Coordinates of C-alpha atoms in Angstrom, one line a residue:
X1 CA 0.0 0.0 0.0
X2 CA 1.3 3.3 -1.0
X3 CA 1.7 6.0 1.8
X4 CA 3.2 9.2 2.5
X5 CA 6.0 9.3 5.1
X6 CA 7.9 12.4 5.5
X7 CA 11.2 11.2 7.2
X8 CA 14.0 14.2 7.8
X9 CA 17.3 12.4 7.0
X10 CA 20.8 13.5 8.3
X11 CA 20.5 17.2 8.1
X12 CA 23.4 17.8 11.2
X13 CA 25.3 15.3 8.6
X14 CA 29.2 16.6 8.3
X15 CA 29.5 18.0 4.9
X16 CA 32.6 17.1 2.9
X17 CA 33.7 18.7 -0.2
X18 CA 35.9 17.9 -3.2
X19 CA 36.6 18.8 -6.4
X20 CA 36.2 22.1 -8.1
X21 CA 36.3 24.6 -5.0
X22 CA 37.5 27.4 -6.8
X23 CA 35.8 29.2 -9.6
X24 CA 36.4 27.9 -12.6
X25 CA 37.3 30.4 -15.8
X26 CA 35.4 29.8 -19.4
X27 CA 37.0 27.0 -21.0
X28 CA 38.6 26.9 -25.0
X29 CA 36.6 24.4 -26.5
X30 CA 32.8 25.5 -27.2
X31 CA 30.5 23.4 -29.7
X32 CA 26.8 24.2 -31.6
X33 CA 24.5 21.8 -33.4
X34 CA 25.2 20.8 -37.1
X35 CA 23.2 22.6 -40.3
X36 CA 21.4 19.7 -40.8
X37 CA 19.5 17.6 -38.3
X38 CA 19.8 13.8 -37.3
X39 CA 16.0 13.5 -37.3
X40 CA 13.3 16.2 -37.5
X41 CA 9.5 15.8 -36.5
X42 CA 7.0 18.6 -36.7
X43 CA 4.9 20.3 -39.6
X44 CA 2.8 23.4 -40.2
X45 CA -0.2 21.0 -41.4
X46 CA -1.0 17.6 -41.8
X47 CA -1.4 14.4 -39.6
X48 CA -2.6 15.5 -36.2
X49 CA 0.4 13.4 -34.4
X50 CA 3.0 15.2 -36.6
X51 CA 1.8 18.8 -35.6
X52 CA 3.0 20.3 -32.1
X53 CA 1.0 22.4 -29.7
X54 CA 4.1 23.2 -26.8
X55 CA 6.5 20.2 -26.6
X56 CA 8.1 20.8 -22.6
X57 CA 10.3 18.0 -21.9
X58 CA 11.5 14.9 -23.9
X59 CA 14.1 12.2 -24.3
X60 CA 16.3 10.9 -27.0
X61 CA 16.5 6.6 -26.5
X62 CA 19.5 4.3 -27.3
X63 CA 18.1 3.1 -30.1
X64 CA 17.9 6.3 -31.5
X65 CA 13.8 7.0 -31.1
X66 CA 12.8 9.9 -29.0
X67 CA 9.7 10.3 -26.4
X68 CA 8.3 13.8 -26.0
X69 CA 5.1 15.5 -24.0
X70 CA 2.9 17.9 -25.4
X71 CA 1.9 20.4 -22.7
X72 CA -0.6 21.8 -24.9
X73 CA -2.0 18.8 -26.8
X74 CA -2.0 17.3 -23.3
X75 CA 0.3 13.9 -24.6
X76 CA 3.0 12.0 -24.9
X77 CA 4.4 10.4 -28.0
X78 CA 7.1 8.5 -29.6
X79 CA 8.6 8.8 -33.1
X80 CA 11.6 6.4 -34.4
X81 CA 14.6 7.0 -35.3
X82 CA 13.3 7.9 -39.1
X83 CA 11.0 10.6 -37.2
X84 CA 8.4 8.1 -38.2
X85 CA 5.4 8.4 -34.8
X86 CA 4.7 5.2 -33.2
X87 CA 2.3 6.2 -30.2
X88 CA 0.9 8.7 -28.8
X89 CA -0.9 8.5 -25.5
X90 CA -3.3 11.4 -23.5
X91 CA -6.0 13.7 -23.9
X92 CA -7.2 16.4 -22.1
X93 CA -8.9 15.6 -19.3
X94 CA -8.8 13.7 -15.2
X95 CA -10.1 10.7 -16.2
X96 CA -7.5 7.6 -16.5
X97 CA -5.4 8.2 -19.0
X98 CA -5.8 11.9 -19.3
X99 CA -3.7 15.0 -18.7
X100 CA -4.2 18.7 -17.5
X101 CA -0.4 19.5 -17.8
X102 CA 1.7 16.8 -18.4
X103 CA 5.8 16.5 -18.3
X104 CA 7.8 13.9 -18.6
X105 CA 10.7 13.3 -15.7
X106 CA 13.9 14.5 -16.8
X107 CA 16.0 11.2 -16.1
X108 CA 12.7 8.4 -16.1
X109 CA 12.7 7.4 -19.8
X110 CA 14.4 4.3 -20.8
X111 CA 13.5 1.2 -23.4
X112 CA 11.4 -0.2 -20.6
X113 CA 9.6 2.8 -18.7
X114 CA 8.4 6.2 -19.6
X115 CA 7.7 8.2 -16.0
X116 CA 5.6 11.4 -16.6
X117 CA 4.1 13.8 -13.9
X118 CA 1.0 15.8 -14.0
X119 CA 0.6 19.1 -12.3
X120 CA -2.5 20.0 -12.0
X121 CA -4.0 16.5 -11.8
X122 CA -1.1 15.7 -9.5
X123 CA -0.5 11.9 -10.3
X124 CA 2.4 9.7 -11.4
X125 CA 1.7 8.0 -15.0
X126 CA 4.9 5.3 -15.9
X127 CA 4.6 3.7 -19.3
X128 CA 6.2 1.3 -21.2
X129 CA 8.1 1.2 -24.3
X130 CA 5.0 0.3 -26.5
X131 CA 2.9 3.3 -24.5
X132 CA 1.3 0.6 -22.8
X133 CA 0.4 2.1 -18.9
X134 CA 2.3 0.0 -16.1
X135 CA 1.3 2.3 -13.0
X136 CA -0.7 5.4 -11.8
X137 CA -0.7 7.0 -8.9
X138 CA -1.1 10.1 -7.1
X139 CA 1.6 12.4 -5.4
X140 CA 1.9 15.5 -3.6
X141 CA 3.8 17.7 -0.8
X142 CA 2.0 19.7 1.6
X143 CA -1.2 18.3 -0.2
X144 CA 0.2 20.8 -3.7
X145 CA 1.7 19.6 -7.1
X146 CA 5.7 19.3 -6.8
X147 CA 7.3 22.3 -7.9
X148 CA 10.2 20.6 -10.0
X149 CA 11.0 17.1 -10.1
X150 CA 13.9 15.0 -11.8
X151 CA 14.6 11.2 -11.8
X152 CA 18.7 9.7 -11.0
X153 CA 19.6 6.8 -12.9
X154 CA 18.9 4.4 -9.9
X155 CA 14.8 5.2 -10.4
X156 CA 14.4 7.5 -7.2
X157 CA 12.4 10.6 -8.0
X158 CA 14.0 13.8 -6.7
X159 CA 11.7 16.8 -6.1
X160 CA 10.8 20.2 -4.8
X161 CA 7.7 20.7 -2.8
X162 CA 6.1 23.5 -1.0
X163 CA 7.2 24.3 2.4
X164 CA 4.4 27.2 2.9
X165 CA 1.5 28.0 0.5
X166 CA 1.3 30.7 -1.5
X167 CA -1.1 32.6 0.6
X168 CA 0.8 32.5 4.0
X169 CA 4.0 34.1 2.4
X170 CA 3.6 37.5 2.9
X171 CA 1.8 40.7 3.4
X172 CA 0.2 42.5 0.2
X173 CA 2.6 44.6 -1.7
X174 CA 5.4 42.9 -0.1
X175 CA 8.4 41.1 -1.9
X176 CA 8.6 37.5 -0.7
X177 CA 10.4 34.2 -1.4
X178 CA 8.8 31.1 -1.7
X179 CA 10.0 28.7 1.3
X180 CA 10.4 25.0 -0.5
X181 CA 11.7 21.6 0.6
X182 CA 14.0 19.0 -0.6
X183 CA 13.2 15.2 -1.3
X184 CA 12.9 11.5 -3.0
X185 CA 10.7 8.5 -3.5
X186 CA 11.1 5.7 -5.4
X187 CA 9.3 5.3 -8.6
X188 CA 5.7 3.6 -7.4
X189 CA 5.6 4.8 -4.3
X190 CA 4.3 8.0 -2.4
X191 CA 7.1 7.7 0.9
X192 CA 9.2 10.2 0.7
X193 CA 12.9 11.2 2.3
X194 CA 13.4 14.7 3.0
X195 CA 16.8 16.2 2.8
X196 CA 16.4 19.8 3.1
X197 CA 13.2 22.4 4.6
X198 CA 12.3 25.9 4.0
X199 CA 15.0 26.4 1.1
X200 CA 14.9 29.8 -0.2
X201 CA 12.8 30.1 -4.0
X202 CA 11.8 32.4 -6.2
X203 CA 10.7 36.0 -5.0
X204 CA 7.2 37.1 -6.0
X205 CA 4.5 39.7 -4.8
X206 CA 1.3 39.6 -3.0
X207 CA -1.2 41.7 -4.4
X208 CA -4.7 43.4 -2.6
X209 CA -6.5 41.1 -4.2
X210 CA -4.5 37.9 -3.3
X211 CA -3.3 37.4 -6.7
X212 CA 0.7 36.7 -6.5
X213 CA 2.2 38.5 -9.4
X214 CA 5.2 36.6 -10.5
X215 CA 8.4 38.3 -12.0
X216 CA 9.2 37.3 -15.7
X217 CA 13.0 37.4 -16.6
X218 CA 14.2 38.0 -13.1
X219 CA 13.3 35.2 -11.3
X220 CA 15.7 33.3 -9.5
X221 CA 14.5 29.9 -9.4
X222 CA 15.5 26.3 -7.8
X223 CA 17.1 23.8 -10.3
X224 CA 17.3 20.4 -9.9
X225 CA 19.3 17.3 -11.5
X226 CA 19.9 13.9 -10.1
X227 CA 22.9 11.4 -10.1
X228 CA 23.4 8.0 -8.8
X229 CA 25.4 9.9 -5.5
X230 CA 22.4 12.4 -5.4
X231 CA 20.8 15.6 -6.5
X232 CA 22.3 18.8 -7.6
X233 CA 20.6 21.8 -6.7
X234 CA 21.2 25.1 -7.4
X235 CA 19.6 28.3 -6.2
X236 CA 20.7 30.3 -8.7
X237 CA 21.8 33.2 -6.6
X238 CA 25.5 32.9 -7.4
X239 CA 27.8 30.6 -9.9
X240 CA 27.2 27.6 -7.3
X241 CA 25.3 24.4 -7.7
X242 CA 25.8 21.6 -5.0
X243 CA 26.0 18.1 -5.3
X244 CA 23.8 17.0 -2.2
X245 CA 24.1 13.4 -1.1
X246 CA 20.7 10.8 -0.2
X247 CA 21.6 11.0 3.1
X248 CA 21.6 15.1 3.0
X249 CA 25.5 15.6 3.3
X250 CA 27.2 17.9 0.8
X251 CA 29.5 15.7 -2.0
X252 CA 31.3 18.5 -3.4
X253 CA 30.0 22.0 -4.7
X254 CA 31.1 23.3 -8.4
X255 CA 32.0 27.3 -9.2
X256 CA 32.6 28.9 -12.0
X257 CA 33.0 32.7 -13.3
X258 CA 30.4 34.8 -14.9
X259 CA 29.8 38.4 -15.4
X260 CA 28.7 40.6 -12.8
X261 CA 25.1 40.0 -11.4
X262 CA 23.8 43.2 -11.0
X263 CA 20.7 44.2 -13.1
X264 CA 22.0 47.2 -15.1
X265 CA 19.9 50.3 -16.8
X266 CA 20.9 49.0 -19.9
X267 CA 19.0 45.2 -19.4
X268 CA 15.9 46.6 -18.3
X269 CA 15.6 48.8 -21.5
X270 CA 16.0 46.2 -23.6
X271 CA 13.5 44.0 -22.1
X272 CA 11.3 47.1 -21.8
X273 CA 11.8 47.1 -25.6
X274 CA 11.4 43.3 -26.2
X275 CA 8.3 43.1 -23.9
X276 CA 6.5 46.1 -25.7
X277 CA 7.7 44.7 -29.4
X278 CA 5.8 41.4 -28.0
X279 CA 2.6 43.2 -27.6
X280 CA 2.6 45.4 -31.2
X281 CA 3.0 42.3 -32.7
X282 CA -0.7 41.0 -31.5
X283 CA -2.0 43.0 -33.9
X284 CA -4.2 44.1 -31.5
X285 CA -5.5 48.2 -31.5
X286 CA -5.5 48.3 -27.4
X287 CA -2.3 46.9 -27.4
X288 CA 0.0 50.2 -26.3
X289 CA -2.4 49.9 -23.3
X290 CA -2.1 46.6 -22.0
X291 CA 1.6 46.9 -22.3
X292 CA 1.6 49.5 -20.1
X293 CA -1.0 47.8 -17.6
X294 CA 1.9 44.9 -18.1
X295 CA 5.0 47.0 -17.6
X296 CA 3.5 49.1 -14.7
X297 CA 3.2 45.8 -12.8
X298 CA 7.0 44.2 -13.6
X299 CA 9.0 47.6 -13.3
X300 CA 7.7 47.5 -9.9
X301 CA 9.5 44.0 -9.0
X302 CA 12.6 44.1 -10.9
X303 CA 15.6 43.1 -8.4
X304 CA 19.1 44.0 -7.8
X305 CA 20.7 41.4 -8.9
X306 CA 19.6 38.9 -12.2
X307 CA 20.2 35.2 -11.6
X308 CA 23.6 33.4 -12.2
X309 CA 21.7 30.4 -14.4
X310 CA 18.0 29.1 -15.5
X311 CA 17.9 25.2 -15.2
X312 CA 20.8 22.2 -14.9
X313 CA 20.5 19.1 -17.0
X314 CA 22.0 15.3 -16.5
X315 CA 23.7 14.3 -19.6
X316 CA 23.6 10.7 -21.3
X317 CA 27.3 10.8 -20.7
X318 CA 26.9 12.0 -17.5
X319 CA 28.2 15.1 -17.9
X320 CA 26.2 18.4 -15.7
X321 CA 24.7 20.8 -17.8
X322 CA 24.0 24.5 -16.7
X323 CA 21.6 26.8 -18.6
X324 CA 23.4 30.1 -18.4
X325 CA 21.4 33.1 -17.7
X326 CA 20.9 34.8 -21.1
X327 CA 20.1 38.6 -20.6
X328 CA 18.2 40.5 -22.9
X329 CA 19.7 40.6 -26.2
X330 CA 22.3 37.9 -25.3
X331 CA 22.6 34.2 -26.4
X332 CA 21.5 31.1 -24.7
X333 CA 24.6 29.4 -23.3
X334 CA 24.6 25.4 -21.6
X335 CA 28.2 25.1 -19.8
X336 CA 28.9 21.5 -19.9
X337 CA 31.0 20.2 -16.2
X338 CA 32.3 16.5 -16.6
X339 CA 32.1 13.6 -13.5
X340 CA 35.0 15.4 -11.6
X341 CA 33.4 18.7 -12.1
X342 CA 35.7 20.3 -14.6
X343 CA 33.9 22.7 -17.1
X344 CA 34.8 21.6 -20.5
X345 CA 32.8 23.1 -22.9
X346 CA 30.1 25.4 -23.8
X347 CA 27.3 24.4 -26.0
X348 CA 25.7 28.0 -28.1
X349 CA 22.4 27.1 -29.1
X350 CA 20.7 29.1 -32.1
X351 CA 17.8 31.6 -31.3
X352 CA 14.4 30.3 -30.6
X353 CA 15.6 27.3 -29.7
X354 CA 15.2 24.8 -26.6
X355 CA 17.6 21.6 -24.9
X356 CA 15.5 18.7 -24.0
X357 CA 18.2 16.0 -23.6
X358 CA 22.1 15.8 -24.5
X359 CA 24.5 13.2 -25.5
X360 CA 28.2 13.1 -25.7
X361 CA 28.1 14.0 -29.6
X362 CA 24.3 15.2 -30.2
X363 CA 21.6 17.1 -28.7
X364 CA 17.4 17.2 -28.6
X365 CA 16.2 20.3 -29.0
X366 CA 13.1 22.2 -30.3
X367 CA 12.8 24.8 -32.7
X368 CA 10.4 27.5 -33.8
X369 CA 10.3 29.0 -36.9
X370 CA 9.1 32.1 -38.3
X371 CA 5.8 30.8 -39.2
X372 CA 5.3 29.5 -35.2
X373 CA 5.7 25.8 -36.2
X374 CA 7.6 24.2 -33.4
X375 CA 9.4 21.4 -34.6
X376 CA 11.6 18.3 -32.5
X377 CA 15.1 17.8 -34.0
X378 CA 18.2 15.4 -33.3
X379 CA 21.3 17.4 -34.1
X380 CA 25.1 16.6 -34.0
X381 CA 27.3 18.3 -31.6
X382 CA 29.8 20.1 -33.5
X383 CA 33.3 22.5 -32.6
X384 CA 32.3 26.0 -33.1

């Protein structure tokens, strides 16, 4: 019988750290994806399984095939190596079988197991290979949806929850950051380990009316990835992530350099500009207002200091990935750290485009072109 057990584990544990104490600078070698694509899936028209609503996670599998989950067509599919599709599973709904945001677990697909997670309908869905279902189940923190969640090799579930709700973080008007909590479960069940309470998130603001108005570009969020020792997180505060052990100990921490946090005049014109180009393009004749309404709202929250990075990602190779921050006008950046925590290379990814999974010699990404078709695309990992 499932349960949920929330057990603190060795929090007075005596950290111990190795490897990569001191910051590391930018290293030589820097790569980007090849002109043309391994495989490609995605069209402006046609077959309903070949056209993309918003793709949010997916996986690339050894024998070349990759799984993916529609956020918008509320499924998940898989499409061979050809980009020929083989399944696709969901529909929008909270019946069995059905999805009201659906995500697949970074780190849960294999040949024989497909783990996704579904936020607002809160529940565990594992498939297999074929898109046959093999469990369901569902799990919370705090009685809310996880706020991230990625799996380790060894099938243990890492993941963010909620230490306070959104309504008892702070007064109206006042900046606030979200209190979370640090854990794991294994895959089918609902007892949990909990390594670390009341971890600083992201900082938002109460409204009057009890609305929380989130920040856009500024936020500094929690990032998660997960190893066989245990789960790096990352606050984003600094040029820091931290290898944190299943017991709760500290492994070893990795730092690198980066250019000086603090917001400048210059980055909040320039996503003043981008914001306001955003709304003119909706074609819409009240537009100049509700940019304004928009604008009046965020220049109110923007904070000292941007973040250092957006999200980390386990490599097939198991290499750490870091999603640089990318300012306004800048480009998007993944710094690539080996086992021993060396950074050896920088992956520069094109405009418009997004990392799902990485290999040693290829990467998953989507695309979007100018017409809005977002497509799914294998490329080779190539020197710059």
């Amino acid at each position: 019988m499932r349960r949920w057990i929330a057990v603190l584990a060795a929090l007075t544990a005596t950290p111990h750290f190795t490897r990569a104490e001191a910051p590391q600078a930018r290293p030589a070698s820097e790569v980007r994806l090849s002109a043309e694509p391994i495989l490609s899936v995605g069209r402006l028209d046609g077959p309903d399984e070949y056209l993309f609503g918003r793709v949010n996670a997916g996986a690339r599998l050894p024998d070349g095939s990759v799984v993916v989950s529609d956020q918008q067509g509320s499924r998940v599919q898989r499409f061979g190596a050809g980009g020929e599709h083989l399944w696709s599973r969901g529909r929008a709904g909270e019946g069995p079988g059905e999805f009201r945001r659906v995500q697949i677990v970074e780190g849960c697909t294999s040949e024989e197991s497909i783990v996704v997670y579904d936020t607002r309908n809160v529940r565990v869905q594992v498939y297999d290979g074929e898109g046959g279902l093999l469990d369901e189940y569902r799990f919370l923190y705090n009685e809310l949806p996880l706020r991230d969640f990625v799996c380790a090799p060894n099938g243990r579930l890492a993941f963010l929850g909620s230490t306070l709700g959104y309504e008892e973080a702070a007064e109206p008007g006042a900046l606030h950051r979200v209190l979370l909590s640090l854990g794991f479960a294994e895959i089918g069940d609902t007892a949990a380990t909990m390594l670390r309470e009341r971890i600083p998130d992201r900082e938002q603001k109460s409204l009057g009316s009890g609305i929380v108005m989130l920040g856009s570009i500024w936020i500094h969020d929690m990032a998660l990835a997960a190893t066989d020792e245990g789960i790096w997180l990352g606050t984003s505060d600094d040029y820091e992530v931290e290898l944190i052990g299943w017991t709760g100990s500290t492994i070893r921490r990795i730092r690198w350099e980066g250019p000086d946090l603090a917001v400048a005049r210059e980055d909040v014109d320039r996503y003043r500009d981008a914001l306001e180009a955003s709304y003119r393009d909706d074609d819409d004749p009240d537009w100049r207002a509700r940019f304004e309404r928009h604008w009046d709202r965020e220049s109110e929250i923007v904070p000292d200091e941007v973040p250092a990075y957006h999200r980390l990602m386990m490599g097939d190779d198991g290499m750490l990935w870091v999603q640089d921050y990318m300012r306004p006008g800048e480009r998007s950046e993944w710094l690539g750290f080996d086992e021993d925590g060396r950074w050896g290379r920088t992956l520069v990814l094109p405009a418009r485009t997004g990392l799902l999974d990485i290999g040693p010699d290829w990467a998953l990404v989507t695309t979007l072109d100018e017409l809005g078709v977002q497509r799914v695309e294998v490329r080779g990992l190539v020197p710059a």
